[in-house]
Amino acid sequence: MAQRPTKETKQSSAREERPPVAREKTPPLAPPRGRPTLILVGADKGGVGKTTIARVLLDYLAANNVLTRAFDTETPRGTLYRFHPDQTNVVDLTSTSDQMKIIDTLATAQVKVSVVDVRAGGLEPALQALQDTGFLDAVAEGEVGFILFHVLGSSIASLDEIAEVAPYVEDADYFLVKNHVNDTTFFEWDPVTHRKYFEKVETAGEITIPKLNELSYEQVEIAGAPFSTFVANRTADGEPADHSFVLRGYVRTWQNRIADEFDRIHLLDRIAGREGA
């Protein structure tokens, strides 16, 4: 059983943005010991909580001893980098050199799991880049794993993205993520609308992210620390903090509910490339 993200190790304080560094292209991808996996968290519509999901995903993987590196595409300074500076690089996915920093190192980096937080409006261009670079071919051949968390809002505009994404995810573990960032109702409750949009593509499943208590979320934002660090009553520097017991409890319960969703879809098995996930 996967472990719950209830405790975070000492975090370093936010640092100056790391400038992009061009690197020489490495040899073609090859199956290494421990298949590398790329996890994309994105949507073309803004305001659907992509970075929040990337943050809780990093906490979940850390709690289950999965070494992970992250890339924040909200240049020049992204939100994911603010909360996870030690494992996050800020990149521009329209830049070939930055594409190389992610894709060329998948098979050679010691850390085999890479999480990419795609900026608003950047999902379709990111998928196009993965196709043009041959990454999706490597996925089809089983050289690398590819998981896409497509974060949906409750509007028709958000659902229209499903058809745009469909051509790129035939060999991916493609999840539709319904993030309840507010109290709005998703169109899935309307059978006609659900069929019209959600049956356009074969998915690996749907994930529901519950709403987090507003005051709890606000206090985590003020603390500038990962969710698990807040729950552990630590500052972003890893020092003892004085966060509210009640608010920490809300965050812990919320994280555990999301962990149940990740367990339900066998996320750890999918990352490990186990059959039957």
Coordinates of C-alpha atoms in Angstrom, one line a residue:
M1 CA 0.0 0.0 0.0
A2 CA 1.3 3.4 -0.9
Q3 CA 2.3 5.7 1.9
R4 CA 0.5 8.9 2.7
P5 CA 2.3 12.2 2.2
T6 CA 2.1 13.3 5.8
K7 CA 5.7 14.3 6.4
E8 CA 8.3 16.2 4.4
T9 CA 12.0 16.3 4.9
K10 CA 13.8 19.5 5.4
Q11 CA 13.3 22.0 2.6
S12 CA 15.7 24.7 1.6
S13 CA 14.6 28.3 1.2
A14 CA 13.5 29.7 -2.1
R15 CA 16.5 30.6 -4.1
E16 CA 17.3 32.8 -7.1
E17 CA 15.9 31.4 -10.4
R18 CA 18.3 29.0 -12.0
P19 CA 19.2 30.3 -15.5
P20 CA 18.6 27.9 -18.3
V21 CA 21.8 26.1 -19.3
A22 CA 22.2 24.7 -22.7
R23 CA 23.6 21.2 -22.9
E24 CA 24.9 18.9 -25.6
K25 CA 22.5 16.4 -27.0
T26 CA 22.9 12.9 -25.6
P27 CA 22.5 9.6 -27.6
P28 CA 19.0 8.4 -28.5
L29 CA 16.8 7.1 -25.7
A30 CA 17.4 3.5 -24.7
P31 CA 15.7 1.4 -22.0
P32 CA 17.8 1.9 -18.8
R33 CA 17.6 0.1 -15.5
G34 CA 14.3 1.4 -14.3
R35 CA 12.2 2.7 -17.1
P36 CA 12.2 6.5 -17.2
T37 CA 8.7 8.1 -16.9
L38 CA 7.5 11.6 -17.9
I39 CA 4.4 12.9 -16.2
L40 CA 2.8 15.9 -17.8
V41 CA 0.3 18.0 -15.8
G42 CA -1.4 20.5 -18.0
A43 CA -4.3 22.1 -19.6
D44 CA -4.8 24.9 -22.2
K45 CA -7.4 26.6 -20.1
G46 CA -6.0 28.7 -17.2
G47 CA -7.3 28.8 -13.7
V48 CA -8.0 25.0 -13.3
G49 CA -5.3 24.3 -10.7
K50 CA -2.6 22.6 -12.7
T51 CA 0.3 23.6 -10.4
T52 CA -1.7 22.6 -7.3
I53 CA -1.9 19.1 -8.7
A54 CA 1.7 19.0 -9.6
R55 CA 2.6 20.1 -6.1
V56 CA 0.5 17.4 -4.4
L57 CA 1.8 14.9 -6.9
L58 CA 5.4 15.7 -5.9
D59 CA 4.5 15.3 -2.2
Y60 CA 2.8 11.9 -2.9
L61 CA 5.8 10.6 -4.8
A62 CA 8.2 11.8 -2.1
A63 CA 6.1 10.0 0.6
N64 CA 6.4 6.8 -1.4
N65 CA 10.2 7.1 -1.9
V66 CA 10.0 7.9 -5.6
L67 CA 12.9 10.2 -6.5
T68 CA 11.5 12.8 -8.8
R69 CA 12.7 15.9 -10.7
A70 CA 10.4 18.6 -11.8
F71 CA 10.2 21.2 -14.6
D72 CA 8.2 24.4 -14.3
T73 CA 7.3 25.9 -17.7
E74 CA 5.9 29.2 -16.3
T75 CA 8.9 31.3 -17.3
P76 CA 10.7 33.3 -16.1
R77 CA 9.6 32.3 -12.5
G78 CA 7.0 29.7 -11.9
T79 CA 4.8 28.8 -8.9
L80 CA 6.0 25.2 -8.8
Y81 CA 9.6 26.4 -8.5
R82 CA 8.6 28.6 -5.6
F83 CA 7.3 25.6 -3.5
H84 CA 9.8 23.0 -4.7
P85 CA 13.0 24.9 -5.6
D86 CA 15.4 22.0 -4.8
Q87 CA 14.0 19.6 -7.4
T88 CA 12.5 22.1 -10.0
N89 CA 14.0 23.8 -13.0
V90 CA 12.3 26.6 -14.9
V91 CA 12.2 25.8 -18.6
D92 CA 10.7 27.2 -21.8
L93 CA 9.1 24.3 -23.8
T94 CA 9.2 26.4 -27.0
S95 CA 13.0 26.4 -26.7
T96 CA 14.9 23.5 -28.3
S97 CA 17.7 23.6 -25.7
D98 CA 15.2 23.4 -22.9
Q99 CA 13.4 20.5 -24.6
M100 CA 16.8 18.8 -24.7
K101 CA 17.2 19.4 -20.9
I102 CA 14.1 17.3 -20.3
I103 CA 14.0 14.7 -23.0
D104 CA 17.6 14.0 -23.7
T105 CA 18.3 13.3 -20.0
L106 CA 15.3 11.0 -19.3
A107 CA 17.4 7.9 -19.9
T108 CA 20.6 9.1 -18.4
A109 CA 19.5 10.9 -15.2
Q110 CA 19.7 9.0 -12.0
V111 CA 16.2 10.3 -11.2
K112 CA 13.9 8.3 -13.5
V113 CA 10.6 10.2 -12.9
S114 CA 10.1 13.7 -14.3
V115 CA 7.1 15.9 -13.6
V116 CA 6.4 18.8 -16.0
D117 CA 4.0 21.5 -14.9
V118 CA 2.7 22.9 -18.2
R119 CA 1.7 26.6 -18.2
A120 CA -1.8 27.6 -19.3
G121 CA -2.1 27.5 -23.1
G122 CA 0.9 25.3 -23.4
L123 CA -0.5 21.8 -23.4
E124 CA -1.1 21.3 -27.1
P125 CA 2.2 22.9 -28.1
A126 CA 4.0 20.7 -25.5
L127 CA 2.4 17.6 -27.0
Q128 CA 3.3 18.7 -30.5
A129 CA 6.9 19.1 -29.4
L130 CA 6.9 15.6 -27.9
Q131 CA 5.6 14.3 -31.2
D132 CA 8.1 16.3 -33.3
T133 CA 11.1 15.2 -31.3
G134 CA 10.2 11.5 -31.6
F135 CA 9.4 11.2 -27.9
L136 CA 5.9 9.7 -28.6
D137 CA 7.5 7.1 -30.8
A138 CA 9.8 6.1 -28.0
V139 CA 6.7 5.8 -25.8
A140 CA 5.0 3.5 -28.4
E141 CA 8.1 1.3 -28.4
G142 CA 8.1 1.0 -24.7
E143 CA 11.4 2.8 -24.1
V144 CA 9.8 5.4 -21.8
G145 CA 6.6 5.8 -19.8
F146 CA 4.3 8.7 -20.4
I147 CA 1.5 9.8 -18.1
L148 CA -0.7 12.8 -18.9
F149 CA -2.9 14.4 -16.2
H150 CA -5.2 16.6 -18.3
V151 CA -6.7 19.0 -15.8
L152 CA -10.3 20.0 -16.7
G153 CA -12.4 23.0 -15.6
S154 CA -16.2 22.9 -15.5
S155 CA -16.6 24.9 -18.7
I156 CA -17.3 23.8 -22.3
A157 CA -14.1 25.5 -23.4
S158 CA -12.1 23.2 -21.1
L159 CA -13.8 20.1 -22.4
D160 CA -13.1 21.1 -26.0
E161 CA -9.5 20.4 -25.3
I162 CA -10.1 16.7 -25.1
A163 CA -10.5 16.4 -28.9
E164 CA -7.3 18.4 -29.4
V165 CA -5.3 16.2 -27.1
A166 CA -6.7 12.9 -28.4
P167 CA -4.2 12.4 -31.4
Y168 CA -1.2 12.5 -29.0
V169 CA -2.2 10.1 -26.3
E170 CA -2.8 6.8 -28.0
D171 CA 0.1 5.2 -26.1
A172 CA 0.0 7.3 -23.0
D173 CA -1.6 6.7 -19.7
Y174 CA -4.1 9.5 -20.2
F175 CA -6.1 10.7 -17.2
L176 CA -8.9 13.3 -17.2
V177 CA -8.5 15.2 -13.9
K178 CA -11.5 17.0 -12.5
N179 CA -10.2 19.5 -10.1
H180 CA -12.8 21.0 -7.8
V181 CA -11.0 24.3 -7.2
N182 CA -14.3 25.8 -6.3
D183 CA -17.9 24.7 -5.8
T184 CA -18.9 24.6 -9.4
T185 CA -20.5 21.4 -10.9
F186 CA -18.8 19.5 -13.6
F187 CA -20.5 18.6 -16.8
E188 CA -20.0 14.9 -16.2
W189 CA -23.3 14.9 -14.3
D190 CA -25.0 15.7 -17.6
P191 CA -25.0 12.3 -19.5
V192 CA -25.4 13.9 -22.9
T193 CA -22.5 16.3 -22.4
H194 CA -20.4 13.6 -20.8
R195 CA -20.8 11.3 -23.8
K196 CA -20.2 14.1 -26.3
Y197 CA -16.8 15.1 -24.8
F198 CA -15.4 12.3 -22.6
E199 CA -16.0 9.5 -25.2
K200 CA -13.9 11.2 -27.9
V201 CA -10.7 9.5 -26.6
E202 CA -9.7 6.3 -24.8
T203 CA -8.5 7.3 -21.3
A204 CA -6.9 5.3 -18.5
G205 CA -9.5 6.8 -16.2
E206 CA -10.7 9.8 -14.4
I207 CA -9.3 11.4 -11.3
T208 CA -11.3 13.7 -8.9
I209 CA -9.4 16.2 -6.9
P210 CA -11.5 17.5 -3.9
K211 CA -11.7 21.1 -2.9
L212 CA -9.3 22.2 -0.2
N213 CA -10.6 24.5 2.6
E214 CA -10.0 28.0 1.4
L215 CA -8.3 29.3 4.6
S216 CA -6.0 26.2 4.6
Y217 CA -4.9 26.8 1.0
E218 CA -4.3 30.5 1.7
Q219 CA -2.1 29.7 4.7
V220 CA 0.0 27.2 2.7
E221 CA 0.4 29.9 0.1
I222 CA 1.6 32.4 2.7
A223 CA 4.0 29.9 4.2
G224 CA 5.5 29.2 0.7
A225 CA 6.1 25.6 1.6
P226 CA 5.1 22.3 0.1
F227 CA 1.8 20.9 1.5
S228 CA 3.5 18.1 3.4
T229 CA 5.9 20.6 5.0
F230 CA 2.9 22.6 6.2
V231 CA 1.3 19.5 7.6
A232 CA 4.5 18.6 9.4
N233 CA 4.4 22.1 11.0
R234 CA 7.6 23.2 9.4
T235 CA 8.7 26.3 7.5
A236 CA 10.0 26.3 4.0
D237 CA 13.5 26.2 5.6
G238 CA 12.6 23.1 7.6
E239 CA 12.5 25.0 10.9
P240 CA 9.7 24.4 13.4
A241 CA 6.6 26.5 12.6
D242 CA 3.4 27.5 14.4
H243 CA 0.8 26.6 11.8
S244 CA -2.8 26.0 13.0
F245 CA -3.6 22.4 14.0
V246 CA -7.0 22.7 12.4
L247 CA -5.7 24.0 9.1
R248 CA -2.9 21.4 9.0
G249 CA -5.6 18.8 9.6
Y250 CA -7.6 20.0 6.6
V251 CA -4.6 19.8 4.4
R252 CA -3.6 16.3 5.7
T253 CA -7.1 15.0 5.0
W254 CA -7.2 16.6 1.6
Q255 CA -3.8 15.0 0.7
N256 CA -4.9 11.6 1.9
R257 CA -8.0 11.8 -0.2
I258 CA -5.9 12.6 -3.3
A259 CA -3.5 9.8 -2.3
D260 CA -6.5 7.4 -2.4
E261 CA -7.2 8.5 -5.9
F262 CA -3.5 8.0 -7.0
D263 CA -3.6 4.5 -5.3
R264 CA -6.9 3.7 -7.1
I265 CA -5.4 4.3 -10.5
H266 CA -2.2 2.3 -9.5
L267 CA 0.0 5.3 -10.2
L268 CA 3.1 3.8 -8.6
D269 CA 2.6 0.6 -10.7
R270 CA 2.3 2.6 -13.8
I271 CA 5.5 4.5 -13.1
A272 CA 7.3 1.3 -12.5
G273 CA 6.0 -0.1 -15.8
R274 CA 4.3 -3.1 -14.1
E275 CA 1.9 -5.1 -16.2
G276 CA -1.7 -4.9 -15.3
A277 CA -1.6 -1.4 -13.9

